[in-house]
mmCIF file with all atom_site columns, C-alpha atoms in Angstrom:
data_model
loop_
_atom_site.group_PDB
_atom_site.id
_atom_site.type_symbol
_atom_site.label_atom_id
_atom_site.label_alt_id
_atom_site.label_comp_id
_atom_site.label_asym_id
_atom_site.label_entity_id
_atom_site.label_seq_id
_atom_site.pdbx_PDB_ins_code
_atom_site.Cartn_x
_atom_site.Cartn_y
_atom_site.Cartn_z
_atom_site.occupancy
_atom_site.B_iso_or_equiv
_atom_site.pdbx_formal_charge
_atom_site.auth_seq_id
_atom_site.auth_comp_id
_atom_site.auth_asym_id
_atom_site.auth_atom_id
_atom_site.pdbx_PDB_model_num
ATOM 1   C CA . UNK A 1 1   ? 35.880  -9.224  15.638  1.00 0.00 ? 8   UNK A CA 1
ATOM 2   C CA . UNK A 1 2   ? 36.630  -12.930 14.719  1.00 0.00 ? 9   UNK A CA 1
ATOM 3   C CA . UNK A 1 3   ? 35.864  -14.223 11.519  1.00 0.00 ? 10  UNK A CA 1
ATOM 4   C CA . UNK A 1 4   ? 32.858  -16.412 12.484  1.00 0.00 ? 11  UNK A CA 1
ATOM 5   C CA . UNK A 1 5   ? 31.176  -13.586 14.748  1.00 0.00 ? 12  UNK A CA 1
ATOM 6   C CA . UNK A 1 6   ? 30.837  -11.380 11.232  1.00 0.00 ? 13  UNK A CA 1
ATOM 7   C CA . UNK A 1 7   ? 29.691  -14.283 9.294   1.00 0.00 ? 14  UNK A CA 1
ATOM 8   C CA . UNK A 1 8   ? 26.850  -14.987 11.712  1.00 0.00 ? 15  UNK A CA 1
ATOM 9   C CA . UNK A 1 9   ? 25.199  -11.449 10.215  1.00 0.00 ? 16  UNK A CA 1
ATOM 10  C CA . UNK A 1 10  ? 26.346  -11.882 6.644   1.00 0.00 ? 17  UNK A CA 1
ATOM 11  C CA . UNK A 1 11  ? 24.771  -15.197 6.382   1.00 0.00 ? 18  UNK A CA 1
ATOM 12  C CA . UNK A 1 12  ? 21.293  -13.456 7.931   1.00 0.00 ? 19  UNK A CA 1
ATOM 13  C CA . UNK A 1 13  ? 21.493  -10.757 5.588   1.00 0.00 ? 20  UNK A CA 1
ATOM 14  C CA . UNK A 1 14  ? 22.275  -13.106 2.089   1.00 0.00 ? 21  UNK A CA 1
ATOM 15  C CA . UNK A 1 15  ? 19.203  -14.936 4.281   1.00 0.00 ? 22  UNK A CA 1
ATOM 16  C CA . UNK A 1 16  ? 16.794  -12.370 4.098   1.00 0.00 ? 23  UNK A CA 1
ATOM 17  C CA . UNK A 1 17  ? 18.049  -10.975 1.186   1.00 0.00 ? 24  UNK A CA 1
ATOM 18  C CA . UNK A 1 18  ? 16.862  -14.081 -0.481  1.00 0.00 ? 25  UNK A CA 1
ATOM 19  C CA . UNK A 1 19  ? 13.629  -14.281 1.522   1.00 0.00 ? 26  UNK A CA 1
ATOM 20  C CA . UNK A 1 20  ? 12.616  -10.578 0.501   1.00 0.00 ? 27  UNK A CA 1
ATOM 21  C CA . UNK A 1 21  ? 12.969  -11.679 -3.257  1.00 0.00 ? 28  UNK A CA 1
ATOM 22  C CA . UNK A 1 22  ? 10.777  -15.065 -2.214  1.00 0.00 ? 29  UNK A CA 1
ATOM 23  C CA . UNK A 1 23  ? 8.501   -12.664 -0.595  1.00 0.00 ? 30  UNK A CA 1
ATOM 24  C CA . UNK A 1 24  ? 8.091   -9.852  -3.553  1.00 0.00 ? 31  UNK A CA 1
ATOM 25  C CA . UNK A 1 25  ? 7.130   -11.994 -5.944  1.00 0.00 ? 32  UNK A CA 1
ATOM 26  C CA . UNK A 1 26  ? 4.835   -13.652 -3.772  1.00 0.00 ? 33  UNK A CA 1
ATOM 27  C CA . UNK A 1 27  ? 3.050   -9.724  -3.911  1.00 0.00 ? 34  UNK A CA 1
ATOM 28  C CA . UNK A 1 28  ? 2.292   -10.154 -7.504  1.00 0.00 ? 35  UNK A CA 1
ATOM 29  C CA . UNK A 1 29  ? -0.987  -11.007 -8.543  1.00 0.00 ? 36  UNK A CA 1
ATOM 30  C CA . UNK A 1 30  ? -1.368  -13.427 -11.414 1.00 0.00 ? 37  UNK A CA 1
ATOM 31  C CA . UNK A 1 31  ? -3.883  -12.745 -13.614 1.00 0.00 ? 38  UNK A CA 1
ATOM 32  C CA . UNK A 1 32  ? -6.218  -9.641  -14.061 1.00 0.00 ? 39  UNK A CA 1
ATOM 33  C CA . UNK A 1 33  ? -9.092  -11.666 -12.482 1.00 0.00 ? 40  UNK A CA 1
ATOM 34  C CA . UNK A 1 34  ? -7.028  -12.880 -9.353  1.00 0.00 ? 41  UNK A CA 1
ATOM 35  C CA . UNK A 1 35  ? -6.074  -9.079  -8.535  1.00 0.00 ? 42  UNK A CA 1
ATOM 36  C CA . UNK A 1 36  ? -9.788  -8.115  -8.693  1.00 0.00 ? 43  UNK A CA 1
ATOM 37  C CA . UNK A 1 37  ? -11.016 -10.717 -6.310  1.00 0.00 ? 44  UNK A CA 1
ATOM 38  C CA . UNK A 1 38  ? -7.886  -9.959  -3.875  1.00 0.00 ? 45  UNK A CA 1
ATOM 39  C CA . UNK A 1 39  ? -8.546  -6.455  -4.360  1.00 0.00 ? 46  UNK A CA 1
ATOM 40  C CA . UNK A 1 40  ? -12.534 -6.972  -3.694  1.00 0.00 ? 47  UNK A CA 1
ATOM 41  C CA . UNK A 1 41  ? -11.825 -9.561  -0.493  1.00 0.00 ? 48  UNK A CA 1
ATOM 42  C CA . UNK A 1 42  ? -9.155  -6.667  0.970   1.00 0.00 ? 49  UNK A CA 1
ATOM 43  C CA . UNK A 1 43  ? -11.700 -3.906  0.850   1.00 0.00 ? 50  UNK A CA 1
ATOM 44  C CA . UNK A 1 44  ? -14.542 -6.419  2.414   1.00 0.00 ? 51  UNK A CA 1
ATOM 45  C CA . UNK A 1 45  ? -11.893 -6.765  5.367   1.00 0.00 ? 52  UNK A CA 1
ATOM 46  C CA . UNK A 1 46  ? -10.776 -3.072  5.909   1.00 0.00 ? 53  UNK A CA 1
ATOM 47  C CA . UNK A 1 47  ? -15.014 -2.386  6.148   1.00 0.00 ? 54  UNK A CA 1
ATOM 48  C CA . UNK A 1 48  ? -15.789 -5.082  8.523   1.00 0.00 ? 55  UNK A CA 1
ATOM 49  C CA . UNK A 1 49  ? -12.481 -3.431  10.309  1.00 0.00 ? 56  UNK A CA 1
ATOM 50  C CA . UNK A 1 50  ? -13.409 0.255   9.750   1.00 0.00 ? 57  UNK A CA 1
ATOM 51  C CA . UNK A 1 51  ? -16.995 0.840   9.170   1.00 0.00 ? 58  UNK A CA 1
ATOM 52  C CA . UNK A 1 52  ? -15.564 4.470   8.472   1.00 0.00 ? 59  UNK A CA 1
ATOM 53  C CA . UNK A 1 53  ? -13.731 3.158   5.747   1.00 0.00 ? 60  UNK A CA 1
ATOM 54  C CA . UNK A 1 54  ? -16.724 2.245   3.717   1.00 0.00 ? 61  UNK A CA 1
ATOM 55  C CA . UNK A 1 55  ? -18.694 5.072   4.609   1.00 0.00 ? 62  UNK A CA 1
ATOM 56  C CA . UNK A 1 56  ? -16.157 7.340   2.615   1.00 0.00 ? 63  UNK A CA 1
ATOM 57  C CA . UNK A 1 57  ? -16.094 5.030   -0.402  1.00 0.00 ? 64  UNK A CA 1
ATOM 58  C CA . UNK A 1 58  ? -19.525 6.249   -1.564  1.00 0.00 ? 65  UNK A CA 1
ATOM 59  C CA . UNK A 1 59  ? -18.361 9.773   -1.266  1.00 0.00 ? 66  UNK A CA 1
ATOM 60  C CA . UNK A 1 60  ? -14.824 9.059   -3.024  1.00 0.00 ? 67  UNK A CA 1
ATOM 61  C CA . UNK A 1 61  ? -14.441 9.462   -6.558  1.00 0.00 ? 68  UNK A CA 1
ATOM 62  C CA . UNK A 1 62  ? -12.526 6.586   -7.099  1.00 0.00 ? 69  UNK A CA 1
ATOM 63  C CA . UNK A 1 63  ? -10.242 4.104   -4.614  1.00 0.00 ? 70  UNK A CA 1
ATOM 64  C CA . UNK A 1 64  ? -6.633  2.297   -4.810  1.00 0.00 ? 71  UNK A CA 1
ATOM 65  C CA . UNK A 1 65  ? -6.512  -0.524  -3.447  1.00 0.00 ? 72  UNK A CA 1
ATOM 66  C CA . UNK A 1 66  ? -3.304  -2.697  -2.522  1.00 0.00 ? 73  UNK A CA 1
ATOM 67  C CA . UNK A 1 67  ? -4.405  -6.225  -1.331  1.00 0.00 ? 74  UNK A CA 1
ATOM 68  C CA . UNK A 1 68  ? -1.232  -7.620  -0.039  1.00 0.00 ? 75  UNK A CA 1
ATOM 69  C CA . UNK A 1 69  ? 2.205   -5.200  0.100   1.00 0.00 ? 76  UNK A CA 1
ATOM 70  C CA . UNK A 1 70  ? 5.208   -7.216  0.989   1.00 0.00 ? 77  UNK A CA 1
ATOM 71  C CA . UNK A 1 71  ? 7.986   -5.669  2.556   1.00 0.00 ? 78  UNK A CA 1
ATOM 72  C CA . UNK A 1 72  ? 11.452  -6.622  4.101   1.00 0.00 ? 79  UNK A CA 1
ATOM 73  C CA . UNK A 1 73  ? 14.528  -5.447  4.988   1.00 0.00 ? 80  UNK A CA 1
ATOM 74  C CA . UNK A 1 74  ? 17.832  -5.254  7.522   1.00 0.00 ? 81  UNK A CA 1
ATOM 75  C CA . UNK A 1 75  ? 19.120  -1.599  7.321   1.00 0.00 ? 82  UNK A CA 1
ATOM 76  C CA . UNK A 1 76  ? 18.301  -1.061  3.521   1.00 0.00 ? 83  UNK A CA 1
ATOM 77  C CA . UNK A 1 77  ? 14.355  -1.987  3.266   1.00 0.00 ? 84  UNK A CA 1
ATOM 78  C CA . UNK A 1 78  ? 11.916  -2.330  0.069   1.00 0.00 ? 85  UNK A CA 1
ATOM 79  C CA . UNK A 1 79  ? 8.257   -3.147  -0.472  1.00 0.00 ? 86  UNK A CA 1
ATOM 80  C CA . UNK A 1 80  ? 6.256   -4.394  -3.719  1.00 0.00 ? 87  UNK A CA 1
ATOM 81  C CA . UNK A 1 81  ? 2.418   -5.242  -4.417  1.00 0.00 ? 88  UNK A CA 1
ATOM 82  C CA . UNK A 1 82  ? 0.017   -4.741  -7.237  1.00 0.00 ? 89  UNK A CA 1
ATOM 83  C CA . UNK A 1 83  ? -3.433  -3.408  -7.207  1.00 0.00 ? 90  UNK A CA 1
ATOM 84  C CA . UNK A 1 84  ? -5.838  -1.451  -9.293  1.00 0.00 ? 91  UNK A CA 1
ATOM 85  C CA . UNK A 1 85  ? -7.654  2.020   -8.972  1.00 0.00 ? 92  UNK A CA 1
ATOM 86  C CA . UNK A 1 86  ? -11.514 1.187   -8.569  1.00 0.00 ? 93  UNK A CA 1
ATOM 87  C CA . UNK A 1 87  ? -14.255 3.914   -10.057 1.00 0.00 ? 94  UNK A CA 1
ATOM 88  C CA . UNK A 1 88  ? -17.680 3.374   -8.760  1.00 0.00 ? 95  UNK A CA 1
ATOM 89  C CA . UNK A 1 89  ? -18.053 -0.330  -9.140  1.00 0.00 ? 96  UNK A CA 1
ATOM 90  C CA . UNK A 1 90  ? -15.775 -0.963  -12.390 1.00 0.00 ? 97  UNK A CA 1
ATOM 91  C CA . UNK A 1 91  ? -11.605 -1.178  -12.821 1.00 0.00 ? 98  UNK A CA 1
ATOM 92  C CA . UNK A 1 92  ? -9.950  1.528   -14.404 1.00 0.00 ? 99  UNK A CA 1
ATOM 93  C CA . UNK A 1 93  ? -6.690  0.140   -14.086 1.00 0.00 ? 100 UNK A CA 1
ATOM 94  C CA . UNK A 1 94  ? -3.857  -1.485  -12.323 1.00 0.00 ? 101 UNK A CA 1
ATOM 95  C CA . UNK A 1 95  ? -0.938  -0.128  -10.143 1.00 0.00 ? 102 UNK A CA 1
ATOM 96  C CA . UNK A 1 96  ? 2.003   -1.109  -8.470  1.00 0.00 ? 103 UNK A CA 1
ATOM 97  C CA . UNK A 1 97  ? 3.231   0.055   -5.449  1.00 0.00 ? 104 UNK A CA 1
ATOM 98  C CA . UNK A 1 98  ? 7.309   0.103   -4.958  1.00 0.00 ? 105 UNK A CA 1
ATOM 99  C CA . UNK A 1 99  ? 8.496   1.732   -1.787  1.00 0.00 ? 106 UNK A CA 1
ATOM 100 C CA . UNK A 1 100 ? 12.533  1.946   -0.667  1.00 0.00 ? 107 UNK A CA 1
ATOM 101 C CA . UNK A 1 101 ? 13.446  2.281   2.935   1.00 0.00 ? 108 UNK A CA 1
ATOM 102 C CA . UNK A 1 102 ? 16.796  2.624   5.176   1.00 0.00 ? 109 UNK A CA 1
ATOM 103 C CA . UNK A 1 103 ? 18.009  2.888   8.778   1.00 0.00 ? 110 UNK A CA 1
ATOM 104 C CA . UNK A 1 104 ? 17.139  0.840   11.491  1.00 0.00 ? 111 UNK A CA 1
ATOM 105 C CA . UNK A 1 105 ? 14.894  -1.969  10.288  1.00 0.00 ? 112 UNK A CA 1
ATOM 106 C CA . UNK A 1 106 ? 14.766  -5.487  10.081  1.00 0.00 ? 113 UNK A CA 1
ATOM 107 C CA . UNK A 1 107 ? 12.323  -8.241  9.450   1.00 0.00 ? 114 UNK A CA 1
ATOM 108 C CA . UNK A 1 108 ? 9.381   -8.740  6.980   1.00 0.00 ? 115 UNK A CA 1
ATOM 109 C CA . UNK A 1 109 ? 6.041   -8.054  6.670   1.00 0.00 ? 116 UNK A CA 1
ATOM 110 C CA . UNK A 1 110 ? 2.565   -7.996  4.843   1.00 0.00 ? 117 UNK A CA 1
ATOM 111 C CA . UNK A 1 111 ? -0.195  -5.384  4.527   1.00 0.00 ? 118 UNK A CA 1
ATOM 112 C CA . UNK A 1 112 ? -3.009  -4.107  2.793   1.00 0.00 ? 119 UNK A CA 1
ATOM 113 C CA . UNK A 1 113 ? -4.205  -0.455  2.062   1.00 0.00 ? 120 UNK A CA 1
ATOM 114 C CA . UNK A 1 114 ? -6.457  1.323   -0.139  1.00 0.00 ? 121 UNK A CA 1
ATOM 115 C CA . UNK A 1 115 ? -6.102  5.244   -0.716  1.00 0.00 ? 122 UNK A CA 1
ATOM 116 C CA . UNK A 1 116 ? -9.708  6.962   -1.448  1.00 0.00 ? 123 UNK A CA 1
ATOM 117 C CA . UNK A 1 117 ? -9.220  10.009  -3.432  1.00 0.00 ? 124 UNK A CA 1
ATOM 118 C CA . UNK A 1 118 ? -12.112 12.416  -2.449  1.00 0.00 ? 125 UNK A CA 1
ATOM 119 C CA . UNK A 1 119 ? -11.967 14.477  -5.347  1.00 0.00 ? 126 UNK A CA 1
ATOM 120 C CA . UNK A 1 120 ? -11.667 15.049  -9.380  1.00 0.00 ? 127 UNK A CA 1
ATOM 121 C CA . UNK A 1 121 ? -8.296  16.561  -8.860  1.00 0.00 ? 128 UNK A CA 1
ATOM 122 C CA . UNK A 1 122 ? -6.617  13.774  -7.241  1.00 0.00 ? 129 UNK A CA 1
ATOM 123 C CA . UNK A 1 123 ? -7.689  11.184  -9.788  1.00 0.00 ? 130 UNK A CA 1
ATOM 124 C CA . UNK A 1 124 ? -6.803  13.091  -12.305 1.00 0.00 ? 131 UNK A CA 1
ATOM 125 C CA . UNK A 1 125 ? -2.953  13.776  -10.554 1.00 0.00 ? 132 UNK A CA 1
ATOM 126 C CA . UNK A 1 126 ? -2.743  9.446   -10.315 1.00 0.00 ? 133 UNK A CA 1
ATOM 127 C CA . UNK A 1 127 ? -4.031  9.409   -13.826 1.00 0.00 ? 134 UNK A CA 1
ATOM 128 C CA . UNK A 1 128 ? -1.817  12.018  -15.790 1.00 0.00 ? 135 UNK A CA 1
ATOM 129 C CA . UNK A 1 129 ? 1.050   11.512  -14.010 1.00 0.00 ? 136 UNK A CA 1
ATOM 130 C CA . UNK A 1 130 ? 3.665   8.374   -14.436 1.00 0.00 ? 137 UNK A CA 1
ATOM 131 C CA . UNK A 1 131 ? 4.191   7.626   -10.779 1.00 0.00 ? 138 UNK A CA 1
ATOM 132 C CA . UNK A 1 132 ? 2.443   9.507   -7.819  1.00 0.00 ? 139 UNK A CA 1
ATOM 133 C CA . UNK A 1 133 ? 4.996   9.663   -5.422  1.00 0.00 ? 140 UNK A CA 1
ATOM 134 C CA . UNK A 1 134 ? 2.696   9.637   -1.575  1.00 0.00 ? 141 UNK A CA 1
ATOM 135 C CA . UNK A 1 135 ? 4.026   12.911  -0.029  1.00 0.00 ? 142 UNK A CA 1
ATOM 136 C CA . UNK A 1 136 ? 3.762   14.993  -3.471  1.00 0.00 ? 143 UNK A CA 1
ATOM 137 C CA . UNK A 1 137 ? 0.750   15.866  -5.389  1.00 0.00 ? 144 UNK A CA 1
ATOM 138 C CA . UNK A 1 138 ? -2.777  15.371  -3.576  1.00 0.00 ? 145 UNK A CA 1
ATOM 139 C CA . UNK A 1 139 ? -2.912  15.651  0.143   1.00 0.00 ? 146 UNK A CA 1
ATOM 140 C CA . UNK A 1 140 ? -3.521  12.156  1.604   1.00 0.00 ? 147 UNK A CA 1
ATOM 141 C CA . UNK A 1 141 ? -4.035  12.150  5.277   1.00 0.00 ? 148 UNK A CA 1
ATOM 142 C CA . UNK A 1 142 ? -2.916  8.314   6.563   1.00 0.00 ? 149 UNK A CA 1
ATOM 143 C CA . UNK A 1 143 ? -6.222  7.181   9.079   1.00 0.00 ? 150 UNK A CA 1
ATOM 144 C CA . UNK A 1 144 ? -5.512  5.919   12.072  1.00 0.00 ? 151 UNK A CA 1
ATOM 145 C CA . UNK A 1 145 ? -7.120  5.365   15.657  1.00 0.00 ? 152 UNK A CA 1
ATOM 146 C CA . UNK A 1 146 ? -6.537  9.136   16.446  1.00 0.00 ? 153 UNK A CA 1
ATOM 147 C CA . UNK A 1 147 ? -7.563  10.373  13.566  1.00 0.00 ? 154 UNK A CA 1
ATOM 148 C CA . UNK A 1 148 ? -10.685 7.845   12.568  1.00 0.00 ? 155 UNK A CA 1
ATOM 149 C CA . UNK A 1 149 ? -11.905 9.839   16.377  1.00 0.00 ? 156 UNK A CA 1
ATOM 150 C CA . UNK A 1 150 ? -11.999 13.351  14.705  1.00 0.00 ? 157 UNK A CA 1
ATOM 151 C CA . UNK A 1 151 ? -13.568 12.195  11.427  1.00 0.00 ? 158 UNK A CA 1
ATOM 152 C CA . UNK A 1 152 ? -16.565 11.468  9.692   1.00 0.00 ? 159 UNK A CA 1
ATOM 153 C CA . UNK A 1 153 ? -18.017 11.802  6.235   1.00 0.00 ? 160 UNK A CA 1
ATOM 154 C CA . UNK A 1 154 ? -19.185 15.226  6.906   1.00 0.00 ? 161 UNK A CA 1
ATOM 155 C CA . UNK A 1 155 ? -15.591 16.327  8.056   1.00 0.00 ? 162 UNK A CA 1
ATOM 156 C CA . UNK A 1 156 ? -13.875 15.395  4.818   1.00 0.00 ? 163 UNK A CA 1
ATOM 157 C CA . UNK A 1 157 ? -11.726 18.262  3.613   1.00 0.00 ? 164 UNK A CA 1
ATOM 158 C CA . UNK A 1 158 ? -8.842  16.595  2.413   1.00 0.00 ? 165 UNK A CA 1
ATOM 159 C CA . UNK A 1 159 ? -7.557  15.071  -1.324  1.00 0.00 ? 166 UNK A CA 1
ATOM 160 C CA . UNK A 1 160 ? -7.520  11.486  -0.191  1.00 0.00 ? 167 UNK A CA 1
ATOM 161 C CA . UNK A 1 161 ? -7.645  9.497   2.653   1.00 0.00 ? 168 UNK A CA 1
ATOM 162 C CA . UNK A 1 162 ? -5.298  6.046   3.281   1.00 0.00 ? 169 UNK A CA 1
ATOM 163 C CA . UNK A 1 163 ? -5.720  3.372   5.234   1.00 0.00 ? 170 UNK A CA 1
ATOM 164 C CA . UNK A 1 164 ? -3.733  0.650   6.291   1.00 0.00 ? 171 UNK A CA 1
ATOM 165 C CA . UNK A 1 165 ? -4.697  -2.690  7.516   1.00 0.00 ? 172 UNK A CA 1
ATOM 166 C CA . UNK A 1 166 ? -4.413  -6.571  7.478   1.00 0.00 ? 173 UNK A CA 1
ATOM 167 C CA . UNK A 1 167 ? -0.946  -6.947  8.792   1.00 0.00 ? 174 UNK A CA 1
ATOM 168 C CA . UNK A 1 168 ? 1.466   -9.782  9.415   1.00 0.00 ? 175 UNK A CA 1
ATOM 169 C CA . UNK A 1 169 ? 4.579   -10.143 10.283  1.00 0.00 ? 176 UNK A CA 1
ATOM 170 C CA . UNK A 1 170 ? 7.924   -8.895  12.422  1.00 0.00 ? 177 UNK A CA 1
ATOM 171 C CA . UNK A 1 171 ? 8.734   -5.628  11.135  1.00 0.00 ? 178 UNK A CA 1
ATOM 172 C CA . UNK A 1 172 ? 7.934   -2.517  13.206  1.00 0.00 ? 179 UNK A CA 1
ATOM 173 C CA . UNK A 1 173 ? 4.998   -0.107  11.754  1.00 0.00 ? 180 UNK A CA 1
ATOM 174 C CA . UNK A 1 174 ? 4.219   0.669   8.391   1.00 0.00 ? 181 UNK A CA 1
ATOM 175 C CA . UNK A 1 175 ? 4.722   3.899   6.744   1.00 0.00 ? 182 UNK A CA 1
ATOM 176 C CA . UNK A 1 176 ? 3.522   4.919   3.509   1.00 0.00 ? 183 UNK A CA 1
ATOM 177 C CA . UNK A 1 177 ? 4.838   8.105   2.809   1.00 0.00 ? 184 UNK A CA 1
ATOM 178 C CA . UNK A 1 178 ? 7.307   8.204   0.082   1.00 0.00 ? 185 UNK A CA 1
ATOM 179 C CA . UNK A 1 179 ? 5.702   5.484   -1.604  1.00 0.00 ? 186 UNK A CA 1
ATOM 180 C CA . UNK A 1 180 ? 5.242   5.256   -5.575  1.00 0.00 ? 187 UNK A CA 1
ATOM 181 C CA . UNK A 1 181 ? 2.665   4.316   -7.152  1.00 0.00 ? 188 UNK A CA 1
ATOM 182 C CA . UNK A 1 182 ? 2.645   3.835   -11.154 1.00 0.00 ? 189 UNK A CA 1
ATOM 183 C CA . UNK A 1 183 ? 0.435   2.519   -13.753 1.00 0.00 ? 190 UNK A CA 1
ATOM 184 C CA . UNK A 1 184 ? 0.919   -1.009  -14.760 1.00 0.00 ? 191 UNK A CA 1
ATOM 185 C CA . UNK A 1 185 ? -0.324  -2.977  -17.959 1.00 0.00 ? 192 UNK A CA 1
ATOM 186 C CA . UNK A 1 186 ? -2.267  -5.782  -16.752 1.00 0.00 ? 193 UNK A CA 1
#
């Protein structure tokens, strides 16, 4: 391979290397007050979206809620955003969401998605523990078309439900399994 034919993809990766940082920070809420209206606005869209969605939220005992994830990668991957763990109609507290990725990837993207955690149990596992790993702990079953068919409010069975929505962007589907999630001071 001549020089110039492997600078051509080290130059895109330092590129999007750089973007993904741009694009992180840009996932960070600014002030307490900011996150609560994004966090507010994101669960107004996945409703309108997923009727569903908002039927479950009077059942759940409390909801995540991640306004705007940012992720991006080329082989090695990695996605940020803040959000905050909603109880009935008050905050009781904020949470990041950090999530590390590899293999065959490339491009950036944005998304929202709130986890509603059905029962005591599963608060109390995101509470007491200092970074719920998705995948470990509480069963959360990720909704999608096929399985928003089978479901209702009266077919609930499971520890929490997740739901992704509001995407941009080039990157192939979004996965949240194996995601972190730890308490943040806000």
């Amino acid at each position: 391979m001549t020089r110039s034919r492997m600078f051509v993809p080290l130059l895109m990766l330092a590129a999007l290397s750089l973007t993904s940082v741009g694009l992180l920070n840009s996932a960070r809420a600014a002030t307490a007050e900011d996150l609560d209206k994004d966090s507010r606005q994101a669960l107004q869209i996945l409703y309108k979206g997923h009727p569903l969605a908002e039927s479950m939220s009077h059942k759940a005992k409390a909801v995540l809620v991640f306004p705007k994830v940012i992720k991006a990668g080329l082989v090695f991957g990695g996605g940020y955003g803040e959000g905050e763990l909603i109880k009935g109609s008050k905050v009781d507290g904020y949470y990041n969401s950090v999530t590390g990725s590899w293999g065959l990837q490339a491009g950036a993207q944005s998304y929202a998605y709130a986890v509603f955690l059905m029962s005591d149990k599963a608060v109390q596992y995101v509470g007491n523990t200092k970074g719920w790993e998705i995948g470990v702990g509480p069963t959360v079953v990720v909704v999608d078309e096929g399985v928003a068919k089978n479901l209702s409010t009266s077919t609930l069975k499971d520890d929490a439900y997740a739901f992704v929505f509001d995407q941009e962007g080039l990157m192939a589907g979004v996965s949240i399994e194996g995601t972190k999630i730890s308490r943040i001071k806000r």
